Amino acid sequence: MSADFKPVMHPAGFDEALARILGEVRTGHYFSMAELLAAPGQDKQLRCSRTALLAQVAAGSNAVDQWVVERPRDPIAITMAARVAVERACRAAANNAPQAQSLGHRAAELCAEAASLTPGDPVPYIGRLALATGFDERIDGPASCPVPGPWHAFRDLWRVDPANREGCHRMLSAVGNGAAPSPADAQLFAASIVGSVGLSSLSPLQLLPLYALVVAYEYRKAQRDTLAHLMWSTDAARAEMARGWSWFTNSSKEDWLVVDLSHLAHALVAGGRSDLAADVFHALGPYGATKPWASVSSTGDAVEEFVRARSTALSAARRRDSQGRPRGAP
């Protein structure tokens, strides 16, 4: 591989169809967005990931507002209006803007309207969860995970779409990165999800504990813990590497997101199995994600950290193969 390799760190990742239309959405045009979201063959995860990124981009333009004006009975338009309203309300809350509460109320109304128009669609319920997280609504968790968080909204989402990837990641962030950050709560939540009855071994949520480890690392790094990097060498971390590796080797490209593969690749490199990480980097192709590389870098340079880890992994795999050693599991 070329020494000057530089990853494509685009938020759309592998979704080239989505990447192609973001510029149009950013400039206030909705036609391609409407066409993409109406296309057949989209499962719930793809629909959630697409609407999430589209809302982040559209929140800064009038694309969705114009869509609703021109097609007021289009349920997809209403769903996207809810997504955008949630995004704007949460940004306002994060900035302590005076209009945050009114924006939050309007977003909640749109989520309710979207839910009534598209029963079974998890997106409006993700919107409610995002609002609960953004406005720091917390209640005590269940006996299986007794940590405070927006459990009321999470339960509503779970009833509609159990083990929804975006929902679980939003919950992980809510319990681990609230006003009083608690990496232990994040790790407990992740453990409760992977231990939940009926979770498929092919679910990308099998990687959730790796994300929780990054939350814990970020916390320890912020505390200036010079031994924080050693957490990747613990038995618990190795067990999660093995879980992630099993998911990767048994899943297919349709199940992969760039950010998930990035977390797995990092864990394997940090945990001493760089040779296996090479397979994950090959699966990533030209793509990379900002997380977790920016978090674990001493300089915050995600690209530099990604390239360094990738080079280490490819070299380790070449050495293993030249010596005739078996690949083995973590």
PDB file of N, CA and C in Angstrom, residues 5-99:
ATOM      1  N   PHE A   5      -1.041   7.051   1.808  1.00  0.00           N
ATOM      2  CA  PHE A   5      -2.477   6.771   1.900  1.00  0.00           C
ATOM      3  C   PHE A   5      -3.140   7.766   2.847  1.00  0.00           C
ATOM      4  N   LYS A   6      -4.279   8.282   2.420  1.00  0.00           N
ATOM      5  CA  LYS A   6      -5.060   9.184   3.260  1.00  0.00           C
ATOM      6  C   LYS A   6      -6.517   8.761   3.182  1.00  0.00           C
ATOM      7  N   PRO A   7      -7.136   8.441   4.317  1.00  0.00           N
ATOM      8  CA  PRO A   7      -8.508   7.940   4.288  1.00  0.00           C
ATOM      9  C   PRO A   7      -9.524   9.011   3.911  1.00  0.00           C
ATOM     10  N   VAL A   8     -10.610   8.559   3.325  1.00  0.00           N
ATOM     11  CA  VAL A   8     -11.754   9.427   3.049  1.00  0.00           C
ATOM     12  C   VAL A   8     -12.614   9.427   4.304  1.00  0.00           C
ATOM     13  N   MET A   9     -12.612  10.514   5.025  1.00  0.00           N
ATOM     14  CA  MET A   9     -13.399  10.587   6.259  1.00  0.00           C
ATOM     15  C   MET A   9     -14.658  11.401   6.001  1.00  0.00           C
ATOM     16  N   HIS A  10     -15.559  10.808   5.258  1.00  0.00           N
ATOM     17  CA  HIS A  10     -16.827  11.449   4.922  1.00  0.00           C
ATOM     18  C   HIS A  10     -17.908  10.876   5.824  1.00  0.00           C
ATOM     19  N   PRO A  11     -18.785  11.708   6.368  1.00  0.00           N
ATOM     20  CA  PRO A  11     -19.802  11.203   7.298  1.00  0.00           C
ATOM     21  C   PRO A  11     -20.745  10.170   6.701  1.00  0.00           C
ATOM     22  N   ALA A  12     -20.895  10.143   5.372  1.00  0.00           N
ATOM     23  CA  ALA A  12     -21.770   9.152   4.741  1.00  0.00           C
ATOM     24  C   ALA A  12     -21.109   7.784   4.655  1.00  0.00           C
ATOM     25  N   GLY A  13     -19.807   7.719   4.833  1.00  0.00           N
ATOM     26  CA  GLY A  13     -19.116   6.438   4.824  1.00  0.00           C
ATOM     27  C   GLY A  13     -19.300   5.667   3.535  1.00  0.00           C
ATOM     28  N   PHE A  14     -19.739   4.410   3.671  1.00  0.00           N
ATOM     29  CA  PHE A  14     -19.915   3.544   2.507  1.00  0.00           C
ATOM     30  C   PHE A  14     -21.107   3.948   1.636  1.00  0.00           C
ATOM     31  N   ASP A  15     -22.002   4.771   2.167  1.00  0.00           N
ATOM     32  CA  ASP A  15     -23.250   5.112   1.474  1.00  0.00           C
ATOM     33  C   ASP A  15     -22.990   6.193   0.422  1.00  0.00           C
ATOM     34  N   GLU A  16     -22.540   5.757  -0.741  1.00  0.00           N
ATOM     35  CA  GLU A  16     -22.184   6.711  -1.798  1.00  0.00           C
ATOM     36  C   GLU A  16     -23.406   7.456  -2.331  1.00  0.00           C
ATOM     37  N   ALA A  17     -24.556   6.780  -2.361  1.00  0.00           N
ATOM     38  CA  ALA A  17     -25.775   7.445  -2.837  1.00  0.00           C
ATOM     39  C   ALA A  17     -26.129   8.619  -1.936  1.00  0.00           C
ATOM     40  N   LEU A  18     -25.949   8.441  -0.647  1.00  0.00           N
ATOM     41  CA  LEU A  18     -26.210   9.528   0.302  1.00  0.00           C
ATOM     42  C   LEU A  18     -25.176  10.639   0.152  1.00  0.00           C
ATOM     43  N   ALA A  19     -23.929  10.256   0.014  1.00  0.00           N
ATOM     44  CA  ALA A  19     -22.858  11.252  -0.102  1.00  0.00           C
ATOM     45  C   ALA A  19     -23.086  12.185  -1.288  1.00  0.00           C
ATOM     46  N   ARG A  20     -23.624  11.628  -2.374  1.00  0.00           N
ATOM     47  CA  ARG A  20     -23.793  12.419  -3.601  1.00  0.00           C
ATOM     48  C   ARG A  20     -24.798  13.551  -3.458  1.00  0.00           C
ATOM     49  N   ILE A  21     -25.758  13.418  -2.542  1.00  0.00           N
ATOM     50  CA  ILE A  21     -26.830  14.413  -2.487  1.00  0.00           C
ATOM     51  C   ILE A  21     -26.679  15.424  -1.356  1.00  0.00           C
ATOM     52  N   LEU A  22     -25.710  15.239  -0.487  1.00  0.00           N
ATOM     53  CA  LEU A  22     -25.608  16.129   0.672  1.00  0.00           C
ATOM     54  C   LEU A  22     -25.352  17.578   0.276  1.00  0.00           C
ATOM     55  N   GLY A  23     -24.563  17.779  -0.772  1.00  0.00           N
ATOM     56  CA  GLY A  23     -24.307  19.145  -1.228  1.00  0.00           C
ATOM     57  C   GLY A  23     -25.578  19.831  -1.681  1.00  0.00           C
ATOM     58  N   GLU A  24     -26.429  19.078  -2.354  1.00  0.00           N
ATOM     59  CA  GLU A  24     -27.701  19.636  -2.823  1.00  0.00           C
ATOM     60  C   GLU A  24     -28.589  20.015  -1.643  1.00  0.00           C
ATOM     61  N   VAL A  25     -28.630  19.152  -0.632  1.00  0.00           N
ATOM     62  CA  VAL A  25     -29.436  19.432   0.559  1.00  0.00           C
ATOM     63  C   VAL A  25     -28.898  20.664   1.280  1.00  0.00           C
ATOM     64  N   ARG A  26     -27.598  20.760   1.350  1.00  0.00           N
ATOM     65  CA  ARG A  26     -26.963  21.887   2.045  1.00  0.00           C
ATOM     66  C   ARG A  26     -27.328  23.227   1.398  1.00  0.00           C
ATOM     67  N   THR A  27     -27.568  23.202   0.089  1.00  0.00           N
ATOM     68  CA  THR A  27     -27.907  24.444  -0.614  1.00  0.00           C
ATOM     69  C   THR A  27     -29.413  24.683  -0.695  1.00  0.00           C
ATOM     70  N   GLY A  28     -30.200  23.844   0.002  1.00  0.00           N
ATOM     71  CA  GLY A  28     -31.627  24.113   0.117  1.00  0.00           C
ATOM     72  C   GLY A  28     -32.530  23.380  -0.848  1.00  0.00           C
ATOM     73  N   HIS A  29     -32.031  22.348  -1.520  1.00  0.00           N
ATOM     74  CA  HIS A  29     -32.845  21.588  -2.472  1.00  0.00           C
ATOM     75  C   HIS A  29     -33.191  20.212  -1.899  1.00  0.00           C
ATOM     76  N   TYR A  30     -34.431  19.799  -2.058  1.00  0.00           N
ATOM     77  CA  TYR A  30     -34.867  18.558  -1.424  1.00  0.00           C
ATOM     78  C   TYR A  30     -35.161  17.418  -2.391  1.00  0.00           C
ATOM     79  N   PHE A  31     -35.190  17.646  -3.688  1.00  0.00           N
ATOM     80  CA  PHE A  31     -35.682  16.644  -4.635  1.00  0.00           C
ATOM     81  C   PHE A  31     -34.914  15.323  -4.554  1.00  0.00           C
ATOM     82  N   SER A  32     -33.613  15.378  -4.577  1.00  0.00           N
ATOM     83  CA  SER A  32     -32.817  14.151  -4.518  1.00  0.00           C
ATOM     84  C   SER A  32     -32.980  13.456  -3.171  1.00  0.00           C
ATOM     85  N   MET A  33     -33.123  14.224  -2.110  1.00  0.00           N
ATOM     86  CA  MET A  33     -33.347  13.655  -0.787  1.00  0.00           C
ATOM     87  C   MET A  33     -34.671  12.900  -0.750  1.00  0.00           C
ATOM     88  N   ALA A  34     -35.711  13.499  -1.296  1.00  0.00           N
ATOM     89  CA  ALA A  34     -37.018  12.843  -1.332  1.00  0.00           C
ATOM     90  C   ALA A  34     -36.961  11.559  -2.148  1.00  0.00           C
ATOM     91  N   GLU A  35     -36.267  11.614  -3.252  1.00  0.00           N
ATOM     92  CA  GLU A  35     -36.134  10.444  -4.124  1.00  0.00           C
ATOM     93  C   GLU A  35     -35.358   9.328  -3.431  1.00  0.00           C
ATOM     94  N   LEU A  36     -34.276   9.679  -2.758  1.00  0.00           N
ATOM     95  CA  LEU A  36     -33.453   8.676  -2.074  1.00  0.00           C
ATOM     96  C   LEU A  36     -34.229   7.990  -0.959  1.00  0.00           C
ATOM     97  N   LEU A  37     -34.933   8.762  -0.152  1.00  0.00           N
ATOM     98  CA  LEU A  37     -35.646   8.182   0.984  1.00  0.00           C
ATOM     99  C   LEU A  37     -36.879   7.393   0.560  1.00  0.00           C
ATOM    100  N   ALA A  38     -37.391   7.659  -0.635  1.00  0.00           N
ATOM    101  CA  ALA A  38     -38.557   6.917  -1.134  1.00  0.00           C
ATOM    102  C   ALA A  38     -38.156   5.649  -1.878  1.00  0.00           C
ATOM    103  N   ALA A  39     -36.866   5.475  -2.131  1.00  0.00           N
ATOM    104  CA  ALA A  39     -36.399   4.310  -2.892  1.00  0.00           C
ATOM    105  C   ALA A  39     -36.699   3.028  -2.129  1.00  0.00           C
ATOM    106  N   PRO A  40     -37.115   1.971  -2.841  1.00  0.00           N
ATOM    107  CA  PRO A  40     -37.418   0.699  -2.176  1.00  0.00           C
ATOM    108  C   PRO A  40     -36.143  -0.005  -1.708  1.00  0.00           C
ATOM    109  N   GLY A  41     -36.331  -0.986  -0.832  1.00  0.00           N
ATOM    110  CA  GLY A  41     -35.209  -1.823  -0.419  1.00  0.00           C
ATOM    111  C   GLY A  41     -34.382  -1.289   0.731  1.00  0.00           C
ATOM    112  N   GLN A  42     -34.877  -0.287   1.447  1.00  0.00           N
ATOM    113  CA  GLN A  42     -34.125   0.262   2.577  1.00  0.00           C
ATOM    114  C   GLN A  42     -34.608  -0.372   3.876  1.00  0.00           C
ATOM    115  N   ASP A  43     -33.690  -1.004   4.611  1.00  0.00           N
ATOM    116  CA  ASP A  43     -34.089  -1.545   5.898  1.00  0.00           C
ATOM    117  C   ASP A  43     -34.098  -0.418   6.936  1.00  0.00           C
ATOM    118  N   LYS A  44     -34.497  -0.768   8.156  1.00  0.00           N
ATOM    119  CA  LYS A  44     -34.649   0.269   9.183  1.00  0.00           C
ATOM    120  C   LYS A  44     -33.323   0.929   9.533  1.00  0.00           C
ATOM    121  N   GLN A  45     -32.251   0.137   9.584  1.00  0.00           N
ATOM    122  CA  GLN A  45     -30.962   0.733   9.937  1.00  0.00           C
ATOM    123  C   GLN A  45     -30.518   1.741   8.890  1.00  0.00           C
ATOM    124  N   LEU A  46     -30.679   1.383   7.621  1.00  0.00           N
ATOM    125  CA  LEU A  46     -30.274   2.301   6.554  1.00  0.00           C
ATOM    126  C   LEU A  46     -31.130   3.562   6.581  1.00  0.00           C
ATOM    127  N   ARG A  47     -32.420   3.399   6.794  1.00  0.00           N
ATOM    128  CA  ARG A  47     -33.317   4.554   6.856  1.00  0.00           C
ATOM    129  C   ARG A  47     -32.924   5.473   8.021  1.00  0.00           C
ATOM    130  N   CYS A  48     -32.611   4.864   9.157  1.00  0.00           N
ATOM    131  CA  CYS A  48     -32.222   5.669  10.321  1.00  0.00           C
ATOM    132  C   CYS A  48     -30.921   6.417  10.067  1.00  0.00           C
ATOM    133  N   SER A  49     -29.928   5.731   9.534  1.00  0.00           N
ATOM    134  CA  SER A  49     -28.634   6.383   9.323  1.00  0.00           C
ATOM    135  C   SER A  49     -28.732   7.481   8.272  1.00  0.00           C
ATOM    136  N   ARG A  50     -29.536   7.250   7.244  1.00  0.00           N
ATOM    137  CA  ARG A  50     -29.682   8.273   6.208  1.00  0.00           C
ATOM    138  C   ARG A  50     -30.426   9.500   6.722  1.00  0.00           C
ATOM    139  N   THR A  51     -31.525   9.291   7.411  1.00  0.00           N
ATOM    140  CA  THR A  51     -32.284  10.441   7.906  1.00  0.00           C
ATOM    141  C   THR A  51     -31.495  11.209   8.964  1.00  0.00           C
ATOM    142  N   ALA A  52     -30.659  10.510   9.729  1.00  0.00           N
ATOM    143  CA  ALA A  52     -29.857  11.186  10.755  1.00  0.00           C
ATOM    144  C   ALA A  52     -28.878  12.167  10.125  1.00  0.00           C
ATOM    145  N   LEU A  53     -28.131  11.709   9.136  1.00  0.00           N
ATOM    146  CA  LEU A  53     -27.142  12.588   8.510  1.00  0.00           C
ATOM    147  C   LEU A  53     -27.817  13.674   7.684  1.00  0.00           C
ATOM    148  N   LEU A  54     -28.885  13.320   6.994  1.00  0.00           N
ATOM    149  CA  LEU A  54     -29.608  14.328   6.215  1.00  0.00           C
ATOM    150  C   LEU A  54     -30.141  15.439   7.114  1.00  0.00           C
ATOM    151  N   ALA A  55     -30.621  15.071   8.299  1.00  0.00           N
ATOM    152  CA  ALA A  55     -31.145  16.079   9.221  1.00  0.00           C
ATOM    153  C   ALA A  55     -30.040  17.004   9.716  1.00  0.00           C
ATOM    154  N   GLN A  56     -28.863  16.447   9.983  1.00  0.00           N
ATOM    155  CA  GLN A  56     -27.745  17.277  10.426  1.00  0.00           C
ATOM    156  C   GLN A  56     -27.395  18.326   9.373  1.00  0.00           C
ATOM    157  N   VAL A  57     -27.437  17.915   8.114  1.00  0.00           N
ATOM    158  CA  VAL A  57     -27.111  18.840   7.025  1.00  0.00           C
ATOM    159  C   VAL A  57     -28.272  19.798   6.760  1.00  0.00           C
ATOM    160  N   ALA A  58     -29.489  19.248   6.721  1.00  0.00           N
ATOM    161  CA  ALA A  58     -30.661  20.055   6.377  1.00  0.00           C
ATOM    162  C   ALA A  58     -31.029  21.057   7.460  1.00  0.00           C
ATOM    163  N   ALA A  59     -30.577  20.838   8.682  1.00  0.00           N
ATOM    164  CA  ALA A  59     -30.905  21.772   9.766  1.00  0.00           C
ATOM    165  C   ALA A  59     -30.364  23.168   9.495  1.00  0.00           C
ATOM    166  N   GLY A  60     -29.351  23.252   8.652  1.00  0.00           N
ATOM    167  CA  GLY A  60     -28.776  24.549   8.328  1.00  0.00           C
ATOM    168  C   GLY A  60     -29.289  25.147   7.036  1.00  0.00           C
ATOM    169  N   SER A  61     -30.297  24.521   6.439  1.00  0.00           N
ATOM    170  CA  SER A  61     -30.868  25.044   5.198  1.00  0.00           C
ATOM    171  C   SER A  61     -32.392  25.003   5.289  1.00  0.00           C
ATOM    172  N   ASN A  62     -33.048  25.413   4.215  1.00  0.00           N
ATOM    173  CA  ASN A  62     -34.517  25.375   4.196  1.00  0.00           C
ATOM    174  C   ASN A  62     -35.039  24.243   3.319  1.00  0.00           C
ATOM    175  N   ALA A  63     -34.191  23.247   3.035  1.00  0.00           N
ATOM    176  CA  ALA A  63     -34.584  22.180   2.115  1.00  0.00           C
ATOM    177  C   ALA A  63     -35.828  21.442   2.595  1.00  0.00           C
ATOM    178  N   VAL A  64     -35.824  21.006   3.847  1.00  0.00           N
ATOM    179  CA  VAL A  64     -36.963  20.239   4.361  1.00  0.00           C
ATOM    180  C   VAL A  64     -38.169  21.145   4.565  1.00  0.00           C
ATOM    181  N   ASP A  65     -37.946  22.369   4.981  1.00  0.00           N
ATOM    182  CA  ASP A  65     -39.062  23.315   5.131  1.00  0.00           C
ATOM    183  C   ASP A  65     -39.789  23.487   3.796  1.00  0.00           C
ATOM    184  N   GLN A  66     -39.034  23.612   2.722  1.00  0.00           N
ATOM    185  CA  GLN A  66     -39.619  23.762   1.395  1.00  0.00           C
ATOM    186  C   GLN A  66     -40.333  22.492   0.967  1.00  0.00           C
ATOM    187  N   TRP A  67     -39.770  21.354   1.301  1.00  0.00           N
ATOM    188  CA  TRP A  67     -40.381  20.060   0.979  1.00  0.00           C
ATOM    189  C   TRP A  67     -41.773  19.960   1.605  1.00  0.00           C
ATOM    190  N   VAL A  68     -41.884  20.333   2.868  1.00  0.00           N
ATOM    191  CA  VAL A  68     -43.172  20.249   3.565  1.00  0.00           C
ATOM    192  C   VAL A  68     -44.173  21.237   2.974  1.00  0.00           C
ATOM    193  N   VAL A  69     -43.710  22.421   2.594  1.00  0.00           N
ATOM    194  CA  VAL A  69     -44.600  23.411   1.987  1.00  0.00           C
ATOM    195  C   VAL A  69     -45.184  22.877   0.685  1.00  0.00           C
ATOM    196  N   GLU A  70     -44.339  22.240  -0.118  1.00  0.00           N
ATOM    197  CA  GLU A  70     -44.775  21.775  -1.433  1.00  0.00           C
ATOM    198  C   GLU A  70     -45.477  20.419  -1.388  1.00  0.00           C
ATOM    199  N   ARG A  71     -45.174  19.604  -0.379  1.00  0.00           N
ATOM    200  CA  ARG A  71     -45.796  18.278  -0.269  1.00  0.00           C
ATOM    201  C   ARG A  71     -46.245  18.049   1.178  1.00  0.00           C
ATOM    202  N   PRO A  72     -47.233  18.790   1.633  1.00  0.00           N
ATOM    203  CA  PRO A  72     -47.614  18.753   3.054  1.00  0.00           C
ATOM    204  C   PRO A  72     -48.182  17.423   3.525  1.00  0.00           C
ATOM    205  N   ARG A  73     -48.600  16.556   2.604  1.00  0.00           N
ATOM    206  CA  ARG A  73     -49.164  15.263   3.008  1.00  0.00           C
ATOM    207  C   ARG A  73     -48.176  14.109   2.814  1.00  0.00           C
ATOM    208  N   ASP A  74     -46.975  14.428   2.443  1.00  0.00           N
ATOM    209  CA  ASP A  74     -45.958  13.403   2.230  1.00  0.00           C
ATOM    210  C   ASP A  74     -45.423  12.942   3.590  1.00  0.00           C
ATOM    211  N   PRO A  75     -45.677  11.681   3.984  1.00  0.00           N
ATOM    212  CA  PRO A  75     -45.229  11.230   5.309  1.00  0.00           C
ATOM    213  C   PRO A  75     -43.708  11.254   5.469  1.00  0.00           C
ATOM    214  N   ILE A  76     -42.983  11.055   4.376  1.00  0.00           N
ATOM    215  CA  ILE A  76     -41.519  11.104   4.476  1.00  0.00           C
ATOM    216  C   ILE A  76     -41.066  12.538   4.757  1.00  0.00           C
ATOM    217  N   ALA A  77     -41.759  13.493   4.145  1.00  0.00           N
ATOM    218  CA  ALA A  77     -41.435  14.902   4.401  1.00  0.00           C
ATOM    219  C   ALA A  77     -41.684  15.253   5.864  1.00  0.00           C
ATOM    220  N   ILE A  78     -42.796  14.765   6.419  1.00  0.00           N
ATOM    221  CA  ILE A  78     -43.109  15.045   7.822  1.00  0.00           C
ATOM    222  C   ILE A  78     -42.074  14.394   8.737  1.00  0.00           C
ATOM    223  N   THR A  79     -41.664  13.175   8.396  1.00  0.00           N
ATOM    224  CA  THR A  79     -40.636  12.494   9.191  1.00  0.00           C
ATOM    225  C   THR A  79     -39.331  13.278   9.181  1.00  0.00           C
ATOM    226  N   MET A  80     -38.947  13.766   8.003  1.00  0.00           N
ATOM    227  CA  MET A  80     -37.720  14.553   7.927  1.00  0.00           C
ATOM    228  C   MET A  80     -37.885  15.899   8.627  1.00  0.00           C
ATOM    229  N   ALA A  81     -39.084  16.460   8.575  1.00  0.00           N
ATOM    230  CA  ALA A  81     -39.327  17.712   9.295  1.00  0.00           C
ATOM    231  C   ALA A  81     -39.133  17.502  10.795  1.00  0.00           C
ATOM    232  N   ALA A  82     -39.586  16.342  11.284  1.00  0.00           N
ATOM    233  CA  ALA A  82     -39.394  16.021  12.699  1.00  0.00           C
ATOM    234  C   ALA A  82     -37.909  15.875  13.019  1.00  0.00           C
ATOM    235  N   ARG A  83     -37.189  15.167  12.152  1.00  0.00           N
ATOM    236  CA  ARG A  83     -35.742  14.980  12.354  1.00  0.00           C
ATOM    237  C   ARG A  83     -35.014  16.329  12.414  1.00  0.00           C
ATOM    238  N   VAL A  84     -35.337  17.196  11.484  1.00  0.00           N
ATOM    239  CA  VAL A  84     -34.677  18.504  11.427  1.00  0.00           C
ATOM    240  C   VAL A  84     -35.062  19.355  12.636  1.00  0.00           C
ATOM    241  N   ALA A  85     -36.331  19.312  13.018  1.00  0.00           N
ATOM    242  CA  ALA A  85     -36.778  20.089  14.176  1.00  0.00           C
ATOM    243  C   ALA A  85     -36.066  19.629  15.446  1.00  0.00           C
ATOM    244  N   VAL A  86     -35.883  18.327  15.574  1.00  0.00           N
ATOM    245  CA  VAL A  86     -35.160  17.785  16.730  1.00  0.00           C
ATOM    246  C   VAL A  86     -33.713  18.270  16.722  1.00  0.00           C
ATOM    247  N   GLU A  87     -33.092  18.210  15.565  1.00  0.00           N
ATOM    248  CA  GLU A  87     -31.700  18.652  15.445  1.00  0.00           C
ATOM    249  C   GLU A  87     -31.564  20.120  15.848  1.00  0.00           C
ATOM    250  N   ARG A  88     -32.464  20.950  15.367  1.00  0.00           N
ATOM    251  CA  ARG A  88     -32.395  22.383  15.688  1.00  0.00           C
ATOM    252  C   ARG A  88     -32.661  22.628  17.175  1.00  0.00           C
ATOM    253  N   ALA A  89     -33.616  21.897  17.738  1.00  0.00           N
ATOM    254  CA  ALA A  89     -33.941  22.079  19.153  1.00  0.00           C
ATOM    255  C   ALA A  89     -32.774  21.658  20.042  1.00  0.00           C
ATOM    256  N   CYS A  90     -32.146  20.543  19.703  1.00  0.00           N
ATOM    257  CA  CYS A  90     -31.022  20.057  20.513  1.00  0.00           C
ATOM    258  C   CYS A  90     -29.818  20.987  20.407  1.00  0.00           C
ATOM    259  N   ARG A  91     -29.605  21.551  19.233  1.00  0.00           N
ATOM    260  CA  ARG A  91     -28.515  22.527  19.087  1.00  0.00           C
ATOM    261  C   ARG A  91     -28.799  23.761  19.937  1.00  0.00           C
ATOM    262  N   ALA A  92     -30.059  24.191  19.934  1.00  0.00           N
ATOM    263  CA  ALA A  92     -30.430  25.362  20.731  1.00  0.00           C
ATOM    264  C   ALA A  92     -30.247  25.078  22.219  1.00  0.00           C
ATOM    265  N   ALA A  93     -30.633  23.875  22.648  1.00  0.00           N
ATOM    266  CA  ALA A  93     -30.477  23.507  24.058  1.00  0.00           C
ATOM    267  C   ALA A  93     -29.005  23.458  24.450  1.00  0.00           C
ATOM    268  N   ALA A  94     -28.176  22.913  23.572  1.00  0.00           N
ATOM    269  CA  ALA A  94     -26.741  22.821  23.857  1.00  0.00           C
ATOM    270  C   ALA A  94     -26.106  24.195  23.995  1.00  0.00           C
ATOM    271  N   ASN A  95     -26.673  25.175  23.285  1.00  0.00           N
ATOM    272  CA  ASN A  95     -26.139  26.542  23.321  1.00  0.00           C
ATOM    273  C   ASN A  95     -26.890  27.443  24.298  1.00  0.00           C
ATOM    274  N   ASN A  96     -27.810  26.831  25.091  1.00  0.00           N
ATOM    275  CA  ASN A  96     -28.615  27.597  26.053  1.00  0.00           C
ATOM    276  C   ASN A  96     -29.352  28.753  25.392  1.00  0.00           C
ATOM    277  N   ALA A  97     -29.817  28.531  24.176  1.00  0.00           N
ATOM    278  CA  ALA A  97     -30.542  29.565  23.442  1.00  0.00           C
ATOM    279  C   ALA A  97     -31.922  29.776  24.068  1.00  0.00           C
ATOM    280  N   PRO A  98     -32.413  31.004  24.098  1.00  0.00           N
ATOM    281  CA  PRO A  98     -33.703  31.283  24.745  1.00  0.00           C
ATOM    282  C   PRO A  98     -34.881  30.588  24.077  1.00  0.00           C
ATOM    283  N   GLN A  99     -34.755  30.261  22.789  1.00  0.00           N
ATOM    284  CA  GLN A  99     -35.862  29.622  22.081  1.00  0.00           C
ATOM    285  C   GLN A  99     -35.815  28.098  22.167  1.00  0.00           C
TER     286      GLN A  99
END
